[in-house]
């Protein structure tokens, strides 16, 4: 029986609930570089879950539901590692001299981490070259958006910030390094334990 993606549901609900907050309160939760200089760090965490409008929210939450559920079906710890790695890598970009952005919001950076992890898991299962092709096309899309400063598929009220997408995608190997090996080890241990138990029952 397929288990319900509890974490995916919670994270999607978080983004939706934050969108219902009063506008004055929402304004304090975006990443704002001037607030960061004043010692207010909350935007580095909350800014990822804030959105520039309903269209932005629907695009991001829809993608989050699909990608996060596919990873959570494989491993909940890996999903958490992926979200954390994507958030940290995007935040490092935002606070670095390379950031160059005054305000930031949205899940798109983290979504690229989830996309990279989901493609890797699919490739491990199928060994299909299509997974590699899709990954390369994603990189090309980000580079085009960085070059022209225009999103290829979405249109929101804020200007797109493609470097965050690249930072998120680059977090993929970090997420896999942290979460994939432990997940595989846990699954092997569980399988081995279950097999031994079944053998003992049969032998009895």
mmCIF file of C-alpha atoms in Angstrom:
data_model
loop_
_atom_site.group_PDB
_atom_site.id
_atom_site.type_symbol
_atom_site.label_atom_id
_atom_site.label_comp_id
_atom_site.label_asym_id
_atom_site.label_seq_id
_atom_site.Cartn_x
_atom_site.Cartn_y
_atom_site.Cartn_z
ATOM 1 C CA UNK A 1 0.000 0.000 0.000
ATOM 2 C CA UNK A 2 1.352 3.435 -0.946
ATOM 3 C CA UNK A 3 1.821 5.637 2.106
ATOM 4 C CA UNK A 4 0.441 9.144 2.142
ATOM 5 C CA UNK A 5 3.125 11.834 1.533
ATOM 6 C CA UNK A 6 2.704 13.486 4.919
ATOM 7 C CA UNK A 7 5.727 15.786 4.724
ATOM 8 C CA UNK A 8 4.813 16.921 1.219
ATOM 9 C CA UNK A 9 1.314 17.763 2.405
ATOM 10 C CA UNK A 10 2.667 19.704 5.389
ATOM 11 C CA UNK A 11 5.114 21.752 3.312
ATOM 12 C CA UNK A 12 2.521 22.554 0.653
ATOM 13 C CA UNK A 13 0.106 23.579 3.404
ATOM 14 C CA UNK A 14 2.781 25.791 4.953
ATOM 15 C CA UNK A 15 3.197 27.751 1.725
ATOM 16 C CA UNK A 16 -0.556 28.055 1.342
ATOM 17 C CA UNK A 17 -1.126 29.216 4.916
ATOM 18 C CA UNK A 18 1.593 31.861 4.706
ATOM 19 C CA UNK A 19 -0.127 33.263 1.623
ATOM 20 C CA UNK A 20 -3.227 33.880 3.752
ATOM 21 C CA UNK A 21 -1.407 36.121 6.211
ATOM 22 C CA UNK A 22 -2.071 39.894 6.163
ATOM 23 C CA UNK A 23 0.061 41.724 3.620
ATOM 24 C CA UNK A 24 1.833 43.719 6.330
ATOM 25 C CA UNK A 25 2.957 40.513 8.031
ATOM 26 C CA UNK A 26 3.901 38.863 4.755
ATOM 27 C CA UNK A 27 6.194 41.782 3.981
ATOM 28 C CA UNK A 28 8.317 40.947 7.029
ATOM 29 C CA UNK A 29 8.814 37.346 5.892
ATOM 30 C CA UNK A 30 10.349 37.967 2.469
ATOM 31 C CA UNK A 31 14.115 37.874 2.165
ATOM 32 C CA UNK A 32 15.206 41.501 2.272
ATOM 33 C CA UNK A 33 18.918 42.295 2.147
ATOM 34 C CA UNK A 34 18.479 45.551 4.053
ATOM 35 C CA UNK A 35 16.736 43.656 6.866
ATOM 36 C CA UNK A 36 19.568 41.157 6.851
ATOM 37 C CA UNK A 37 22.084 43.959 7.362
ATOM 38 C CA UNK A 38 19.967 45.129 10.283
ATOM 39 C CA UNK A 39 20.333 41.716 11.904
ATOM 40 C CA UNK A 40 16.989 40.200 10.888
ATOM 41 C CA UNK A 41 17.731 36.715 9.609
ATOM 42 C CA UNK A 42 14.247 35.220 9.452
ATOM 43 C CA UNK A 43 13.885 36.026 5.760
ATOM 44 C CA UNK A 44 16.623 33.510 4.954
ATOM 45 C CA UNK A 45 14.233 30.750 6.061
ATOM 46 C CA UNK A 46 10.765 32.166 5.552
ATOM 47 C CA UNK A 47 11.486 33.878 2.226
ATOM 48 C CA UNK A 48 11.540 30.537 0.409
ATOM 49 C CA UNK A 49 7.946 29.864 1.467
ATOM 50 C CA UNK A 50 6.606 33.301 0.540
ATOM 51 C CA UNK A 51 5.317 34.141 -2.937
ATOM 52 C CA UNK A 52 4.776 37.196 -5.105
ATOM 53 C CA UNK A 53 1.159 36.361 -5.931
ATOM 54 C CA UNK A 54 -1.360 33.591 -6.481
ATOM 55 C CA UNK A 55 0.107 32.605 -9.856
ATOM 56 C CA UNK A 56 3.581 32.287 -8.342
ATOM 57 C CA UNK A 57 2.154 30.289 -5.431
ATOM 58 C CA UNK A 58 0.228 27.862 -7.645
ATOM 59 C CA UNK A 59 3.196 27.163 -9.896
ATOM 60 C CA UNK A 60 5.552 26.535 -6.986
ATOM 61 C CA UNK A 61 3.210 24.534 -4.781
ATOM 62 C CA UNK A 62 2.150 22.406 -7.738
ATOM 63 C CA UNK A 63 5.772 21.600 -8.563
ATOM 64 C CA UNK A 64 6.536 21.014 -4.880
ATOM 65 C CA UNK A 65 3.652 18.552 -4.575
ATOM 66 C CA UNK A 66 4.891 16.495 -7.528
ATOM 67 C CA UNK A 67 8.632 16.537 -6.831
ATOM 68 C CA UNK A 68 8.507 16.256 -3.037
ATOM 69 C CA UNK A 69 5.977 13.409 -3.164
ATOM 70 C CA UNK A 70 8.156 11.450 -5.585
ATOM 71 C CA UNK A 71 11.160 11.787 -3.243
ATOM 72 C CA UNK A 72 9.173 11.160 -0.076
ATOM 73 C CA UNK A 73 7.806 7.953 -1.596
ATOM 74 C CA UNK A 74 11.427 6.825 -1.752
ATOM 75 C CA UNK A 75 12.682 8.323 1.517
ATOM 76 C CA UNK A 76 11.424 10.973 3.922
ATOM 77 C CA UNK A 77 14.921 11.719 5.288
ATOM 78 C CA UNK A 78 16.167 12.277 1.741
ATOM 79 C CA UNK A 79 13.361 14.773 1.162
ATOM 80 C CA UNK A 80 14.339 16.698 4.293
ATOM 81 C CA UNK A 81 18.008 16.669 3.316
ATOM 82 C CA UNK A 82 17.072 17.905 -0.165
ATOM 83 C CA UNK A 83 14.985 20.794 1.178
ATOM 84 C CA UNK A 84 17.708 21.777 3.648
ATOM 85 C CA UNK A 85 20.526 21.577 1.085
ATOM 86 C CA UNK A 86 18.582 23.643 -1.439
ATOM 87 C CA UNK A 87 17.699 26.268 1.149
ATOM 88 C CA UNK A 88 21.263 26.594 2.424
ATOM 89 C CA UNK A 89 22.807 26.847 -1.050
ATOM 90 C CA UNK A 90 20.336 29.501 -2.180
ATOM 91 C CA UNK A 91 20.836 31.418 1.077
ATOM 92 C CA UNK A 92 24.607 31.341 0.644
ATOM 93 C CA UNK A 93 24.124 32.897 -2.780
ATOM 94 C CA UNK A 94 21.769 35.573 -1.428
ATOM 95 C CA UNK A 95 24.188 36.703 1.300
ATOM 96 C CA UNK A 96 27.302 36.493 -0.896
ATOM 97 C CA UNK A 97 28.730 39.314 -3.032
ATOM 98 C CA UNK A 98 27.511 37.337 -6.052
ATOM 99 C CA UNK A 99 23.899 37.629 -4.897
ATOM 100 C CA UNK A 100 23.166 41.159 -6.010
ATOM 101 C CA UNK A 101 19.465 40.979 -5.187
ATOM 102 C CA UNK A 102 17.595 43.213 -2.736
ATOM 103 C CA UNK A 103 14.541 40.991 -2.191
ATOM 104 C CA UNK A 104 13.769 37.353 -2.871
ATOM 105 C CA UNK A 105 10.868 34.982 -2.407
ATOM 106 C CA UNK A 106 9.642 31.654 -3.687
ATOM 107 C CA UNK A 107 10.495 27.972 -3.793
ATOM 108 C CA UNK A 108 12.027 27.900 -7.258
ATOM 109 C CA UNK A 109 15.601 27.559 -5.999
ATOM 110 C CA UNK A 110 14.731 24.650 -3.716
ATOM 111 C CA UNK A 111 12.548 23.101 -6.417
ATOM 112 C CA UNK A 112 15.597 22.741 -8.621
ATOM 113 C CA UNK A 113 17.281 20.730 -5.868
ATOM 114 C CA UNK A 114 14.234 18.482 -5.656
ATOM 115 C CA UNK A 115 14.190 18.157 -9.438
ATOM 116 C CA UNK A 116 17.828 17.062 -9.492
ATOM 117 C CA UNK A 117 17.263 14.493 -6.747
ATOM 118 C CA UNK A 118 14.063 13.182 -8.357
ATOM 119 C CA UNK A 119 15.822 12.787 -11.723
ATOM 120 C CA UNK A 120 18.685 10.915 -10.054
ATOM 121 C CA UNK A 121 16.285 8.517 -8.328
ATOM 122 C CA UNK A 122 14.452 7.924 -11.603
ATOM 123 C CA UNK A 123 17.740 7.323 -13.410
ATOM 124 C CA UNK A 124 18.871 4.843 -10.734
ATOM 125 C CA UNK A 125 15.643 2.914 -11.219
ATOM 126 C CA UNK A 126 15.447 2.994 -15.024
ATOM 127 C CA UNK A 127 18.987 3.797 -16.242
ATOM 128 C CA UNK A 128 17.267 5.809 -18.950
ATOM 129 C CA UNK A 129 19.296 8.344 -20.917
ATOM 130 C CA UNK A 130 16.129 10.451 -21.015
ATOM 131 C CA UNK A 131 16.750 11.401 -17.377
ATOM 132 C CA UNK A 132 20.187 12.726 -18.295
ATOM 133 C CA UNK A 133 18.740 14.612 -21.266
ATOM 134 C CA UNK A 134 16.080 16.243 -19.087
ATOM 135 C CA UNK A 135 18.763 17.256 -16.592
ATOM 136 C CA UNK A 136 20.857 18.857 -19.322
ATOM 137 C CA UNK A 137 17.823 20.689 -20.677
ATOM 138 C CA UNK A 138 17.133 22.043 -17.185
ATOM 139 C CA UNK A 139 20.680 23.393 -16.982
ATOM 140 C CA UNK A 140 20.304 24.951 -20.439
ATOM 141 C CA UNK A 141 16.993 26.558 -19.393
ATOM 142 C CA UNK A 142 18.635 28.128 -16.340
ATOM 143 C CA UNK A 143 21.566 29.445 -18.385
ATOM 144 C CA UNK A 144 19.205 30.970 -20.951
ATOM 145 C CA UNK A 145 17.182 32.627 -18.178
ATOM 146 C CA UNK A 146 20.376 33.988 -16.603
ATOM 147 C CA UNK A 147 21.526 35.343 -19.955
ATOM 148 C CA UNK A 148 18.250 37.056 -20.885
ATOM 149 C CA UNK A 149 16.851 37.801 -17.423
ATOM 150 C CA UNK A 150 13.456 36.385 -18.364
ATOM 151 C CA UNK A 151 11.656 33.277 -17.144
ATOM 152 C CA UNK A 152 10.817 30.875 -19.965
ATOM 153 C CA UNK A 153 7.658 29.328 -18.525
ATOM 154 C CA UNK A 154 6.264 31.561 -15.794
ATOM 155 C CA UNK A 155 5.267 35.202 -15.578
ATOM 156 C CA UNK A 156 5.061 36.727 -12.102
ATOM 157 C CA UNK A 157 5.018 40.268 -10.744
ATOM 158 C CA UNK A 158 8.600 40.035 -9.450
ATOM 159 C CA UNK A 159 11.543 39.768 -11.849
ATOM 160 C CA UNK A 160 12.911 36.204 -12.061
ATOM 161 C CA UNK A 161 16.166 35.385 -10.278
ATOM 162 C CA UNK A 162 17.678 32.525 -12.259
ATOM 163 C CA UNK A 163 20.952 32.330 -10.247
ATOM 164 C CA UNK A 164 18.884 30.921 -7.366
ATOM 165 C CA UNK A 165 17.712 28.160 -9.702
ATOM 166 C CA UNK A 166 21.326 27.300 -10.506
ATOM 167 C CA UNK A 167 22.295 27.377 -6.822
ATOM 168 C CA UNK A 168 19.429 25.029 -6.058
ATOM 169 C CA UNK A 169 20.408 22.606 -8.790
ATOM 170 C CA UNK A 170 24.006 22.645 -7.577
ATOM 171 C CA UNK A 171 22.753 21.553 -4.150
ATOM 172 C CA UNK A 172 21.627 18.216 -5.624
ATOM 173 C CA UNK A 173 24.904 16.307 -5.010
ATOM 174 C CA UNK A 174 25.020 17.671 -1.453
ATOM 175 C CA UNK A 175 21.503 16.394 -0.765
ATOM 176 C CA UNK A 176 22.381 12.995 -2.218
ATOM 177 C CA UNK A 177 25.657 12.832 -0.313
ATOM 178 C CA UNK A 178 23.842 13.530 2.949
ATOM 179 C CA UNK A 179 20.683 11.512 2.438
ATOM 180 C CA UNK A 180 21.022 8.873 -0.254
ATOM 181 C CA UNK A 181 23.654 6.617 1.334
ATOM 182 C CA UNK A 182 21.884 6.518 4.717
ATOM 183 C CA UNK A 183 18.607 5.755 2.979
ATOM 184 C CA UNK A 184 20.064 2.879 0.985
ATOM 185 C CA UNK A 185 21.808 1.493 4.080
ATOM 186 C CA UNK A 186 18.571 1.668 6.057
ATOM 187 C CA UNK A 187 16.612 -0.076 3.320
ATOM 188 C CA UNK A 188 19.207 -2.851 3.024
ATOM 189 C CA UNK A 189 19.245 -3.342 6.790
ATOM 190 C CA UNK A 190 15.461 -3.460 6.952
ATOM 191 C CA UNK A 191 15.273 -5.931 4.083
ATOM 192 C CA UNK A 192 17.949 -8.147 5.561
ATOM 193 C CA UNK A 193 16.271 -8.144 8.957
ATOM 194 C CA UNK A 194 12.927 -9.005 7.419
ATOM 195 C CA UNK A 195 14.470 -11.838 5.414
ATOM 196 C CA UNK A 196 16.180 -13.351 8.453
ATOM 197 C CA UNK A 197 12.958 -13.195 10.430
ATOM 198 C CA UNK A 198 10.990 -14.885 7.680
ATOM 199 C CA UNK A 199 13.647 -17.602 7.500
ATOM 200 C CA UNK A 200 13.410 -18.266 11.233
ATOM 201 C CA UNK A 201 9.623 -18.515 11.081
ATOM 202 C CA UNK A 202 9.796 -20.903 8.158
ATOM 203 C CA UNK A 203 12.444 -23.023 9.839
ATOM 204 C CA UNK A 204 10.361 -23.307 13.023
#
